[in-house]
Short mmCIF file of C-alpha atoms and ligand atoms in Angstrom, two decimals:
data_model
loop_
_atom_site.label_atom_id
_atom_site.label_comp_id
_atom_site.label_asym_id
_atom_site.label_seq_id
_atom_site.Cartn_x
_atom_site.Cartn_y
_atom_site.Cartn_z
CA MET A 1 -6.70 -23.34 -113.55
CA THR A 2 -8.60 -20.09 -113.90
CA PRO A 3 -7.18 -17.20 -111.88
CA ASP A 4 -10.14 -17.08 -109.51
CA GLU A 5 -9.18 -20.31 -107.76
CA SER A 6 -6.92 -21.21 -104.88
CA THR A 7 -3.84 -23.31 -105.51
CA HIS A 8 -4.69 -25.35 -102.41
CA GLY A 9 -7.95 -26.64 -103.85
CA MET A 10 -11.59 -25.56 -103.86
CA TRP A 11 -14.73 -26.72 -102.03
CA SER A 12 -16.70 -28.89 -104.44
CA ASN A 13 -19.91 -26.96 -103.90
CA ARG A 14 -21.70 -24.54 -101.59
CA TRP A 15 -22.78 -27.27 -99.20
CA LEU A 16 -19.29 -28.54 -98.65
CA PHE A 17 -18.23 -25.08 -97.63
CA VAL A 18 -21.24 -24.86 -95.31
CA LEU A 19 -20.33 -28.22 -93.75
CA ALA A 20 -16.63 -27.33 -93.48
CA ALA A 21 -17.27 -23.96 -91.85
CA ALA A 22 -19.98 -25.41 -89.62
CA GLY A 23 -17.52 -28.19 -88.77
CA SER A 24 -15.02 -25.56 -87.71
CA ALA A 25 -17.60 -23.65 -85.70
CA VAL A 26 -19.23 -26.64 -84.01
CA GLY A 27 -16.77 -27.99 -81.49
CA LEU A 28 -15.90 -28.21 -77.84
CA GLY A 29 -17.21 -24.65 -77.62
CA ASN A 30 -20.75 -25.82 -78.36
CA ILE A 31 -20.91 -29.08 -76.46
CA TRP A 32 -18.52 -28.57 -73.56
CA LYS A 33 -18.41 -24.81 -73.01
CA PHE A 34 -21.81 -23.42 -74.01
CA PRO A 35 -23.95 -25.58 -71.68
CA TYR A 36 -21.86 -24.85 -68.61
CA ILE A 37 -21.49 -21.12 -69.18
CA ALA A 38 -25.23 -20.91 -69.91
CA GLY A 39 -25.73 -22.84 -66.67
CA GLU A 40 -23.51 -20.47 -64.72
CA ASN A 41 -25.02 -17.33 -66.20
CA GLY A 42 -28.69 -17.91 -65.60
CA GLY A 43 -29.84 -19.95 -68.64
CA GLY A 44 -32.44 -18.14 -70.76
CA VAL A 45 -31.21 -14.56 -70.48
CA PHE A 46 -27.70 -15.72 -71.32
CA VAL A 47 -28.99 -17.61 -74.35
CA VAL A 48 -30.76 -14.49 -75.60
CA ALA A 49 -27.65 -12.34 -75.07
CA TYR A 50 -25.55 -14.88 -76.94
CA LEU A 51 -28.01 -14.94 -79.87
CA PHE A 52 -27.80 -11.16 -80.11
CA CYS A 53 -24.00 -11.31 -80.15
CA VAL A 54 -23.97 -13.93 -82.88
CA ALA A 55 -26.26 -11.76 -85.00
CA LEU A 56 -24.65 -8.38 -84.38
CA VAL A 57 -20.95 -9.23 -84.13
CA GLY A 58 -20.46 -12.83 -85.21
CA ILE A 59 -22.21 -12.75 -88.57
CA PRO A 60 -20.70 -9.45 -89.82
CA VAL A 61 -17.14 -10.50 -88.89
CA MET A 62 -17.64 -13.95 -90.43
CA VAL A 63 -18.89 -12.35 -93.65
CA ALA A 64 -15.80 -10.13 -93.63
CA GLU A 65 -13.48 -13.13 -93.17
CA VAL A 66 -15.01 -15.15 -96.00
CA LEU A 67 -14.95 -12.08 -98.23
CA ILE A 68 -11.26 -11.36 -97.54
CA GLY A 69 -10.37 -15.01 -98.06
CA ARG A 70 -12.25 -15.29 -101.34
CA GLN A 71 -10.83 -12.04 -102.66
CA GLY A 72 -7.25 -13.06 -101.75
CA ARG A 73 -7.51 -16.78 -102.60
CA GLN A 74 -4.48 -17.59 -100.41
CA SER A 75 -3.58 -18.20 -96.78
CA PRO A 76 -4.84 -15.43 -94.46
CA ILE A 77 -1.36 -13.87 -94.24
CA ASN A 78 -0.89 -13.68 -98.00
CA SER A 79 -4.51 -12.73 -98.69
CA MET A 80 -4.15 -9.82 -96.29
CA ARG A 81 -0.83 -8.86 -97.92
CA LEU A 82 -2.45 -8.79 -101.32
CA LEU A 83 -5.52 -6.82 -100.25
CA VAL A 84 -3.38 -4.34 -98.31
CA GLN A 85 -1.26 -3.73 -101.40
CA ARG A 86 -4.26 -3.28 -103.64
CA SER A 87 -5.99 -0.88 -101.28
CA GLU A 88 -2.72 0.88 -100.45
CA GLY A 89 -3.26 0.38 -96.74
CA SER A 90 -0.60 -0.05 -94.09
CA GLN A 91 1.38 -3.32 -94.06
CA ALA A 92 0.59 -3.50 -90.34
CA TRP A 93 -2.81 -4.99 -91.26
CA THR A 94 -1.07 -8.23 -92.24
CA LEU A 95 -0.42 -8.73 -88.53
CA ILE A 96 -4.04 -9.97 -88.44
CA GLY A 97 -2.89 -12.95 -90.48
CA TRP A 98 0.23 -13.59 -88.41
CA ALA A 99 -1.61 -13.34 -85.11
CA GLY A 100 -4.19 -15.77 -86.45
CA VAL A 101 -1.56 -18.37 -87.34
CA VAL A 102 -0.09 -18.10 -83.84
CA ALA A 103 -3.54 -18.21 -82.20
CA GLY A 104 -4.52 -21.31 -84.17
CA PHE A 105 -1.31 -23.06 -83.16
CA LEU A 106 -1.80 -22.16 -79.50
CA ILE A 107 -5.49 -23.12 -79.42
CA LEU A 108 -4.85 -26.46 -81.11
CA SER A 109 -2.19 -27.36 -78.53
CA PHE A 110 -4.68 -27.36 -75.65
CA TYR A 111 -7.78 -28.21 -77.71
CA SER A 112 -6.12 -31.52 -78.57
CA VAL A 113 -5.64 -32.27 -74.87
CA ILE A 114 -9.32 -31.69 -73.99
CA ALA A 115 -10.47 -33.55 -77.09
CA GLY A 116 -8.18 -36.37 -75.93
CA TRP A 117 -10.18 -36.58 -72.69
CA GLY A 118 -13.26 -36.89 -74.90
CA LEU A 119 -11.70 -39.83 -76.76
CA TYR A 120 -10.77 -41.47 -73.46
CA TYR A 121 -14.32 -41.02 -72.15
CA ILE A 122 -15.79 -42.88 -75.14
CA GLY A 123 -14.25 -46.09 -73.82
CA GLU A 124 -14.90 -45.29 -70.18
CA LEU A 125 -18.62 -44.79 -70.75
CA ALA A 126 -19.16 -47.48 -73.36
CA SER A 127 -17.50 -50.07 -71.11
CA GLY A 128 -19.94 -49.26 -68.33
CA GLY A 129 -17.33 -47.49 -66.19
CA PHE A 130 -19.88 -44.94 -64.98
CA VAL A 131 -22.88 -47.19 -64.39
CA GLY A 132 -24.46 -46.27 -61.08
CA VAL A 133 -21.59 -44.09 -59.84
CA ASP A 134 -22.16 -41.26 -57.35
CA GLY A 135 -20.87 -37.69 -57.60
CA ASN A 136 -17.66 -38.37 -55.71
CA THR A 137 -16.72 -41.31 -57.88
CA ALA A 138 -17.35 -39.30 -61.06
CA THR A 139 -15.25 -36.40 -59.78
CA GLN A 140 -12.59 -38.88 -58.74
CA ALA A 141 -12.50 -40.44 -62.22
CA LEU A 142 -11.65 -37.08 -63.83
CA ALA A 143 -9.09 -36.36 -61.11
CA GLU A 144 -7.42 -39.70 -61.83
CA LEU A 145 -7.16 -38.91 -65.52
CA HIS A 146 -5.69 -35.51 -64.64
CA SER A 147 -3.07 -37.07 -62.40
CA ASN A 148 -1.89 -39.43 -65.14
CA PRO A 149 0.31 -37.56 -67.66
CA ILE A 150 1.06 -40.70 -69.65
CA LEU A 151 -2.58 -41.56 -70.22
CA MET A 152 -3.41 -37.96 -71.13
CA SER A 153 -0.44 -37.80 -73.51
CA VAL A 154 -1.55 -41.00 -75.23
CA PHE A 155 -4.99 -39.60 -76.03
CA HIS A 156 -3.56 -36.19 -76.92
CA THR A 157 -1.26 -38.01 -79.38
CA VAL A 158 -4.13 -39.99 -80.89
CA PHE A 159 -6.23 -36.86 -81.40
CA MET A 160 -3.35 -34.85 -82.89
CA GLY A 161 -2.45 -37.82 -85.10
CA ILE A 162 -5.97 -38.09 -86.54
CA THR A 163 -6.09 -34.33 -87.13
CA ILE A 164 -2.75 -34.21 -88.95
CA PHE A 165 -3.57 -37.31 -90.97
CA ILE A 166 -6.68 -35.60 -92.34
CA VAL A 167 -5.01 -32.22 -92.85
CA ALA A 168 -2.01 -33.73 -94.66
CA ARG A 169 -4.22 -35.19 -97.37
CA GLY A 170 -5.32 -31.79 -98.61
CA VAL A 171 -8.45 -29.72 -98.98
CA VAL A 172 -10.44 -32.07 -101.17
CA SER A 173 -9.19 -35.57 -100.35
CA GLY A 174 -8.51 -34.78 -96.69
CA LEU A 175 -10.75 -32.07 -95.30
CA GLU A 176 -13.72 -32.57 -97.59
CA ARG A 177 -13.70 -36.31 -97.37
CA ALA A 178 -13.63 -36.28 -93.56
CA ILE A 179 -16.24 -33.54 -93.35
CA ARG A 180 -18.56 -35.30 -95.79
CA TRP A 181 -19.20 -38.13 -93.37
CA LEU A 182 -18.31 -36.66 -89.98
CA MET A 183 -20.79 -33.78 -90.15
CA PRO A 184 -23.90 -35.73 -91.17
CA LEU A 185 -23.06 -38.35 -88.53
CA LEU A 186 -22.63 -35.61 -85.99
CA PHE A 187 -26.11 -34.28 -86.75
CA VAL A 188 -27.60 -37.77 -86.51
CA LEU A 189 -25.87 -38.43 -83.16
CA LEU A 190 -27.09 -35.09 -81.89
CA ILE A 191 -30.70 -35.89 -82.77
CA VAL A 192 -30.36 -39.36 -81.20
CA LEU A 193 -29.06 -37.70 -78.07
CA LEU A 194 -31.89 -35.16 -78.04
CA GLY A 195 -34.37 -38.04 -78.37
CA TYR A 196 -32.68 -39.72 -75.43
CA GLY A 197 -32.84 -36.46 -73.48
CA ILE A 198 -36.57 -36.11 -74.19
CA ALA A 199 -37.16 -39.74 -73.18
CA SER A 200 -35.23 -39.17 -69.95
CA GLY A 201 -38.16 -37.22 -68.51
CA GLY A 202 -36.16 -34.06 -67.78
CA PHE A 203 -36.92 -32.28 -71.04
CA ALA A 204 -39.52 -29.83 -69.73
CA GLU A 205 -37.20 -28.72 -66.97
CA GLY A 206 -34.24 -28.54 -69.35
CA PHE A 207 -36.25 -26.47 -71.83
CA ASP A 208 -37.44 -24.15 -69.13
CA PHE A 209 -33.90 -23.66 -67.86
CA MET A 210 -32.57 -22.79 -71.31
CA PHE A 211 -35.37 -20.54 -72.48
CA ALA A 212 -37.24 -19.06 -69.51
CA LEU A 213 -36.20 -15.43 -69.13
CA ARG A 214 -35.22 -14.88 -65.53
CA TRP A 215 -34.30 -11.23 -65.89
CA ASP A 216 -32.76 -11.03 -62.45
CA ALA A 217 -30.07 -13.44 -63.69
CA LEU A 218 -28.97 -10.93 -66.35
CA SER A 219 -25.67 -9.33 -65.46
CA PHE A 220 -23.21 -7.15 -67.31
CA ASP A 221 -20.65 -9.92 -66.88
CA GLY A 222 -22.96 -12.49 -68.42
CA LEU A 223 -23.55 -10.24 -71.40
CA LEU A 224 -19.84 -9.96 -72.04
CA VAL A 225 -19.20 -13.66 -71.53
CA ALA A 226 -21.87 -14.21 -74.18
CA LEU A 227 -20.11 -11.90 -76.62
CA GLY A 228 -16.72 -13.56 -76.09
CA HIS A 229 -18.24 -16.98 -76.52
CA ALA A 230 -19.94 -15.92 -79.76
CA ALA A 231 -16.48 -15.23 -81.26
CA PHE A 232 -14.96 -18.50 -80.05
CA THR A 233 -17.87 -20.68 -81.08
CA LEU A 234 -18.07 -19.18 -84.58
CA SER A 235 -14.28 -19.64 -85.05
CA ILE A 236 -13.85 -15.98 -85.94
CA GLY A 237 -10.92 -13.69 -85.21
CA MET A 238 -8.02 -15.97 -86.13
CA GLY A 239 -8.33 -16.61 -89.85
CA ALA A 240 -9.75 -20.14 -89.85
CA ILE A 241 -12.85 -18.97 -91.67
CA MET A 242 -10.72 -16.65 -93.81
CA ALA A 243 -8.58 -19.63 -94.90
CA TYR A 244 -11.71 -21.65 -95.69
CA GLY A 245 -13.12 -18.61 -97.52
CA ALA A 246 -10.22 -18.80 -99.99
CA TYR A 247 -11.62 -22.12 -101.27
CA VAL A 248 -15.19 -20.86 -101.82
CA PRO A 249 -16.37 -20.82 -105.45
CA ARG A 250 -17.24 -17.44 -106.85
CA SER A 251 -20.89 -18.37 -107.45
CA VAL A 252 -21.65 -18.85 -103.74
CA SER A 253 -23.55 -16.07 -101.96
CA ILE A 254 -21.42 -15.19 -98.94
CA THR A 255 -24.07 -13.51 -96.81
CA ARG A 256 -26.67 -16.23 -97.24
CA THR A 257 -24.09 -18.95 -96.59
CA VAL A 258 -22.68 -17.30 -93.49
CA ILE A 259 -26.17 -16.95 -92.03
CA THR A 260 -26.72 -20.68 -92.65
CA ILE A 261 -23.42 -21.53 -90.93
CA ALA A 262 -24.12 -19.32 -87.93
CA MET A 263 -27.60 -20.84 -87.62
CA LEU A 264 -26.24 -24.39 -87.77
CA ASP A 265 -23.69 -23.58 -85.08
CA THR A 266 -26.36 -22.01 -82.89
CA VAL A 267 -28.83 -24.83 -83.40
CA VAL A 268 -26.19 -27.41 -82.45
CA ALA A 269 -25.34 -25.46 -79.28
CA LEU A 270 -29.03 -25.19 -78.36
CA ILE A 271 -29.76 -28.87 -79.06
CA ALA A 272 -26.66 -29.99 -77.18
CA GLY A 273 -27.67 -27.77 -74.29
CA LEU A 274 -31.26 -29.07 -74.29
CA ALA A 275 -30.11 -32.69 -74.41
CA ILE A 276 -27.53 -32.22 -71.66
CA PHE A 277 -29.82 -30.26 -69.32
CA SER A 278 -32.69 -32.75 -69.85
CA ILE A 279 -30.40 -35.59 -68.80
CA VAL A 280 -28.95 -33.56 -65.93
CA PHE A 281 -32.38 -32.55 -64.56
CA ALA A 282 -33.81 -36.04 -65.03
CA ASN A 283 -31.19 -37.16 -62.54
CA GLY A 284 -31.66 -34.27 -60.14
CA LEU A 285 -28.16 -32.90 -60.75
CA GLU A 286 -26.87 -29.30 -60.75
CA PRO A 287 -26.82 -27.45 -64.10
CA GLY A 288 -24.36 -24.75 -63.05
CA SER A 289 -21.51 -27.05 -62.12
CA GLY A 290 -18.86 -25.38 -64.30
CA PRO A 291 -16.28 -26.90 -66.66
CA GLY A 292 -16.76 -30.32 -65.06
CA LEU A 293 -20.34 -30.49 -66.42
CA MET A 294 -19.34 -32.53 -69.46
CA PHE A 295 -16.76 -34.76 -67.81
CA VAL A 296 -18.36 -35.28 -64.39
CA THR A 297 -22.08 -34.46 -64.32
CA VAL A 298 -22.92 -35.78 -67.79
CA PRO A 299 -21.16 -39.19 -67.40
CA ARG A 300 -22.74 -39.55 -63.98
CA ALA A 301 -26.20 -38.78 -65.39
CA PHE A 302 -25.73 -41.35 -68.15
CA GLY A 303 -24.57 -43.86 -65.56
CA GLN A 304 -27.93 -43.69 -63.83
CA MET A 305 -30.05 -44.32 -66.89
CA SER A 306 -31.01 -47.38 -68.86
CA LEU A 307 -28.80 -47.83 -71.94
CA GLY A 308 -26.63 -45.11 -70.39
CA ALA A 309 -23.38 -46.87 -71.33
CA LEU A 310 -24.41 -47.02 -74.99
CA PHE A 311 -25.70 -43.45 -75.19
CA GLY A 312 -22.86 -42.12 -73.06
CA GLY A 313 -20.41 -43.69 -75.51
CA ILE A 314 -22.35 -42.12 -78.40
CA PHE A 315 -22.24 -38.75 -76.65
CA PHE A 316 -18.45 -38.75 -76.44
CA ILE A 317 -18.10 -39.95 -80.03
CA LEU A 318 -20.17 -36.88 -80.95
CA VAL A 319 -17.85 -34.67 -78.90
CA SER A 320 -14.78 -36.15 -80.62
CA PHE A 321 -16.17 -35.72 -84.14
CA ALA A 322 -17.07 -32.12 -83.41
CA ALA A 323 -13.58 -31.50 -82.03
CA ILE A 324 -11.81 -33.06 -85.05
CA THR A 325 -13.59 -30.89 -87.61
CA SER A 326 -12.70 -27.80 -85.54
CA ALA A 327 -9.09 -28.88 -85.05
CA ILE A 328 -8.43 -29.26 -88.77
CA SER A 329 -9.60 -25.69 -89.33
CA LEU A 330 -7.23 -24.44 -86.63
CA THR A 331 -4.27 -25.63 -88.70
CA GLU A 332 -5.39 -24.37 -92.11
CA PRO A 333 -4.09 -20.77 -91.89
CA ALA A 334 -0.60 -21.99 -90.92
CA ILE A 335 -0.50 -24.94 -93.33
CA ALA A 336 -1.62 -22.89 -96.33
CA PHE A 337 0.91 -20.18 -95.48
CA LEU A 338 3.85 -22.58 -95.08
CA VAL A 339 2.99 -24.34 -98.35
CA GLU A 340 2.86 -20.99 -100.18
CA GLU A 341 5.97 -19.59 -98.58
CA TYR A 342 8.31 -22.55 -98.89
CA ASN A 343 6.69 -24.33 -101.79
CA ALA A 344 6.80 -27.37 -99.53
CA SER A 345 4.58 -30.42 -99.77
CA ARG A 346 1.41 -30.17 -97.74
CA SER A 347 1.99 -33.43 -95.94
CA ARG A 348 5.49 -32.47 -94.79
CA VAL A 349 4.28 -29.14 -93.55
CA ALA A 350 1.34 -30.79 -91.77
CA VAL A 351 3.54 -33.31 -89.99
CA SER A 352 6.07 -30.68 -88.88
CA LEU A 353 3.34 -28.40 -87.60
CA GLY A 354 1.62 -31.33 -85.89
CA VAL A 355 4.79 -32.41 -84.09
CA ALA A 356 5.51 -28.86 -82.90
CA CYS A 357 1.93 -28.39 -81.73
CA TRP A 358 1.94 -31.79 -80.06
CA LEU A 359 5.08 -30.83 -78.11
CA LEU A 360 3.48 -27.60 -76.91
CA GLY A 361 0.39 -29.62 -76.00
CA LEU A 362 2.49 -31.67 -73.59
CA ALA A 363 2.90 -28.49 -71.54
CA SER A 364 -0.90 -28.40 -71.23
CA VAL A 365 -0.92 -32.09 -70.27
CA PHE A 366 1.61 -31.38 -67.52
CA SER A 367 -0.43 -28.38 -66.31
CA PHE A 368 -2.80 -30.88 -64.68
CA ASN A 369 -0.12 -32.86 -62.87
CA VAL A 370 3.67 -32.41 -62.72
CA TRP A 371 3.54 -28.71 -63.62
CA SER A 372 0.33 -27.89 -61.79
CA ASP A 373 2.19 -25.27 -59.75
CA VAL A 374 4.09 -23.74 -62.66
CA TYR A 375 2.38 -20.41 -63.38
CA VAL A 376 2.81 -18.35 -66.52
CA VAL A 377 0.33 -15.48 -66.32
CA GLY A 378 -0.62 -14.64 -62.73
CA GLU A 379 -1.98 -17.73 -61.02
CA LYS A 380 -2.57 -19.59 -64.26
CA THR A 381 -0.99 -22.85 -65.39
CA VAL A 382 0.35 -23.18 -68.95
CA PHE A 383 -3.00 -24.62 -70.02
CA ASP A 384 -5.05 -21.86 -68.40
CA SER A 385 -2.69 -19.17 -69.70
CA ILE A 386 -2.92 -20.33 -73.31
CA ASP A 387 -6.69 -20.66 -73.06
CA TYR A 388 -6.93 -17.18 -71.55
CA LEU A 389 -4.52 -15.55 -73.99
CA THR A 390 -6.22 -16.96 -77.09
CA ALA A 391 -9.93 -16.91 -76.24
CA ASN A 392 -9.99 -13.71 -74.24
CA ILE A 393 -7.34 -11.62 -75.96
CA MET A 394 -6.27 -12.85 -79.38
CA LEU A 395 -9.68 -13.77 -80.84
CA PRO A 396 -11.50 -10.61 -79.72
CA LEU A 397 -8.60 -8.45 -80.96
CA GLY A 398 -8.52 -10.36 -84.24
CA ALA A 399 -12.27 -9.92 -84.75
CA PHE A 400 -11.97 -6.23 -83.90
CA PHE A 401 -9.26 -5.54 -86.47
CA ILE A 402 -10.90 -7.70 -89.14
CA ALA A 403 -14.06 -5.61 -88.74
CA LEU A 404 -12.06 -2.38 -88.97
CA PHE A 405 -10.09 -3.58 -91.98
CA ALA A 406 -13.21 -4.68 -93.85
CA GLY A 407 -15.14 -1.60 -92.81
CA TYR A 408 -12.55 1.11 -93.38
CA VAL A 409 -9.77 -0.17 -95.65
CA LEU A 410 -11.33 -2.55 -98.19
CA PRO A 411 -12.48 -0.64 -101.25
CA ARG A 412 -16.21 -0.23 -101.53
CA GLY A 413 -16.22 -1.77 -104.98
CA THR A 414 -14.57 -4.97 -103.76
CA VAL A 415 -17.13 -5.38 -101.00
CA MET A 416 -20.07 -4.70 -103.28
CA SER A 417 -18.95 -7.13 -105.97
CA GLN A 418 -17.94 -9.89 -103.50
CA LEU A 419 -21.24 -9.64 -101.64
CA GLY A 420 -23.32 -8.98 -104.74
CA ILE A 421 -24.64 -5.77 -103.19
CA THR A 422 -26.39 -3.49 -105.62
CA SER A 423 -28.50 -1.20 -103.47
CA GLU A 424 -27.41 1.68 -101.29
CA SER A 425 -29.55 0.51 -98.38
CA ALA A 426 -27.90 -2.94 -98.32
CA MET A 427 -24.50 -1.27 -98.40
CA ALA A 428 -25.53 0.95 -95.51
CA ILE A 429 -26.30 -2.11 -93.37
CA TRP A 430 -22.85 -3.55 -94.13
CA THR A 431 -21.17 -0.22 -93.39
CA VAL A 432 -22.86 0.35 -90.04
CA GLY A 433 -22.35 -3.30 -89.03
CA LEU A 434 -18.64 -3.42 -89.83
CA LYS A 435 -17.66 0.15 -89.02
CA VAL A 436 -19.62 0.64 -85.84
CA ILE A 437 -21.59 -2.21 -84.28
CA ALA A 438 -19.15 -5.12 -84.57
CA PRO A 439 -16.00 -3.20 -83.51
CA LEU A 440 -17.73 -1.56 -80.57
CA GLY A 441 -19.18 -4.87 -79.42
CA VAL A 442 -15.82 -6.61 -79.57
CA LEU A 443 -14.09 -3.70 -77.90
CA ALA A 444 -16.49 -4.01 -74.98
CA VAL A 445 -15.59 -7.69 -74.50
CA PHE A 446 -11.95 -7.03 -74.93
CA LEU A 447 -11.79 -4.25 -72.37
CA TYR A 448 -13.77 -6.35 -69.98
CA THR A 449 -11.56 -9.42 -70.26
CA ILE A 450 -8.29 -7.54 -69.79
CA TRP A 451 -9.70 -5.47 -66.95
CA PRO A 452 -7.74 -6.51 -63.85
CA SER A 453 -10.85 -7.48 -61.89
CA GLY A 454 -12.37 -9.32 -64.88
N1 LIG B 501 -15.33 -22.90 -82.82
C1 LIG B 501 -14.61 -23.95 -82.18
C2 LIG B 501 -15.44 -24.49 -81.02
O1 LIG B 501 -16.49 -24.00 -80.75
C3 LIG B 501 -13.26 -23.50 -81.68
C4 LIG B 501 -12.45 -22.78 -82.71
C5 LIG B 501 -12.04 -21.48 -82.46
C6 LIG B 501 -12.11 -23.40 -83.90
C7 LIG B 501 -11.32 -20.77 -83.41
C8 LIG B 501 -11.39 -22.70 -84.88
C9 LIG B 501 -11.00 -21.40 -84.62
O2 LIG B 501 -15.03 -25.40 -80.36
#
């Protein structure tokens, strides 16, 4: 093996990295979260704000993560260790790697629970369980799932099991093999769903809702929600992309590839939003109905349409695929680190991590029923607390410090050779983006989300 390779394996080519990173980025954030927060924050203006955040904060930080990963060629913790040593920076920077491992573990514990609902809904829709139901019945169906810890645990177990099975098999025969067929299928399902949305008759209204600029709907809050979501949806700030970056061949252009990944993620969010809003409007339902949009409004809308059971089933298969390819990336920083540190076999590490994460996930399962009145942070259940802590605090902080590390600590020469930068003007764009724009943007979100009234 030549020195410029990772011991964990390497992506076979540029496109596999694009698919893997897009697989990480495209997840519940795009299909479940984006449509409802766009709905709650005024549609078009929110979409524009989010696009700006992806371009100004998301892309620079993602470039930095891939660069650090490829330069270090190890797990985020050890890559950071190495780069800190070489640049004679403070060891404290390696905390970025540690915090990322913890964040990934925490996110996966509740992500698996929500993805489990998605798996459960495949059967519920495909079997015609939502045909012709009214709003109350649809709300009731989700409430029944929430009140049944056994059923939720079963689907949480299935989702975690699939994730660990794939992860255990390694970068090439596990991750790549799954991604090779899951991602193309995901794109096909998405297009099928868009076609169905267009045929539903609500497309014009859906399009108008997503893209018409109602400036009065623009609020400072909405702007900051958009920035926070940009970090979550691009999987930045916790090392997932850094871990994947370690497996990127030297010949790949980082900047060009990251732009492709960010565009794919954005396009999927926009198409999912268009499809969902078309179907919602075609049935005269409310777009701004909050987190229940995907599990209440969408199943109900499908239930009122011809072939709704079939396409509703397809929709939740799409959701599950997207969630699986994100979940495997959540484990990679920890798995790679444990393998390096203890020289342990990847499958043993994966199973141990999976069991631990599954156990923590049970606390999220119970947050909806037996522990619904157990609060951790303020008035928040275990589930809400973990979601809040990771998405609103750990990821923004992670992105902030990654930008600072790449902007101020990494030697100029490393950056220029990794990014293939030869001109001063290109270097100036990188410098301003990483030293000023990205950190300030993230800082704004961070301050907002920890502000007591936020
Ligand atoms: N980007 C994923 C989504 O949109 C979530 C995620 C966050 C995955 C951080 C990996 C790391 O659902």
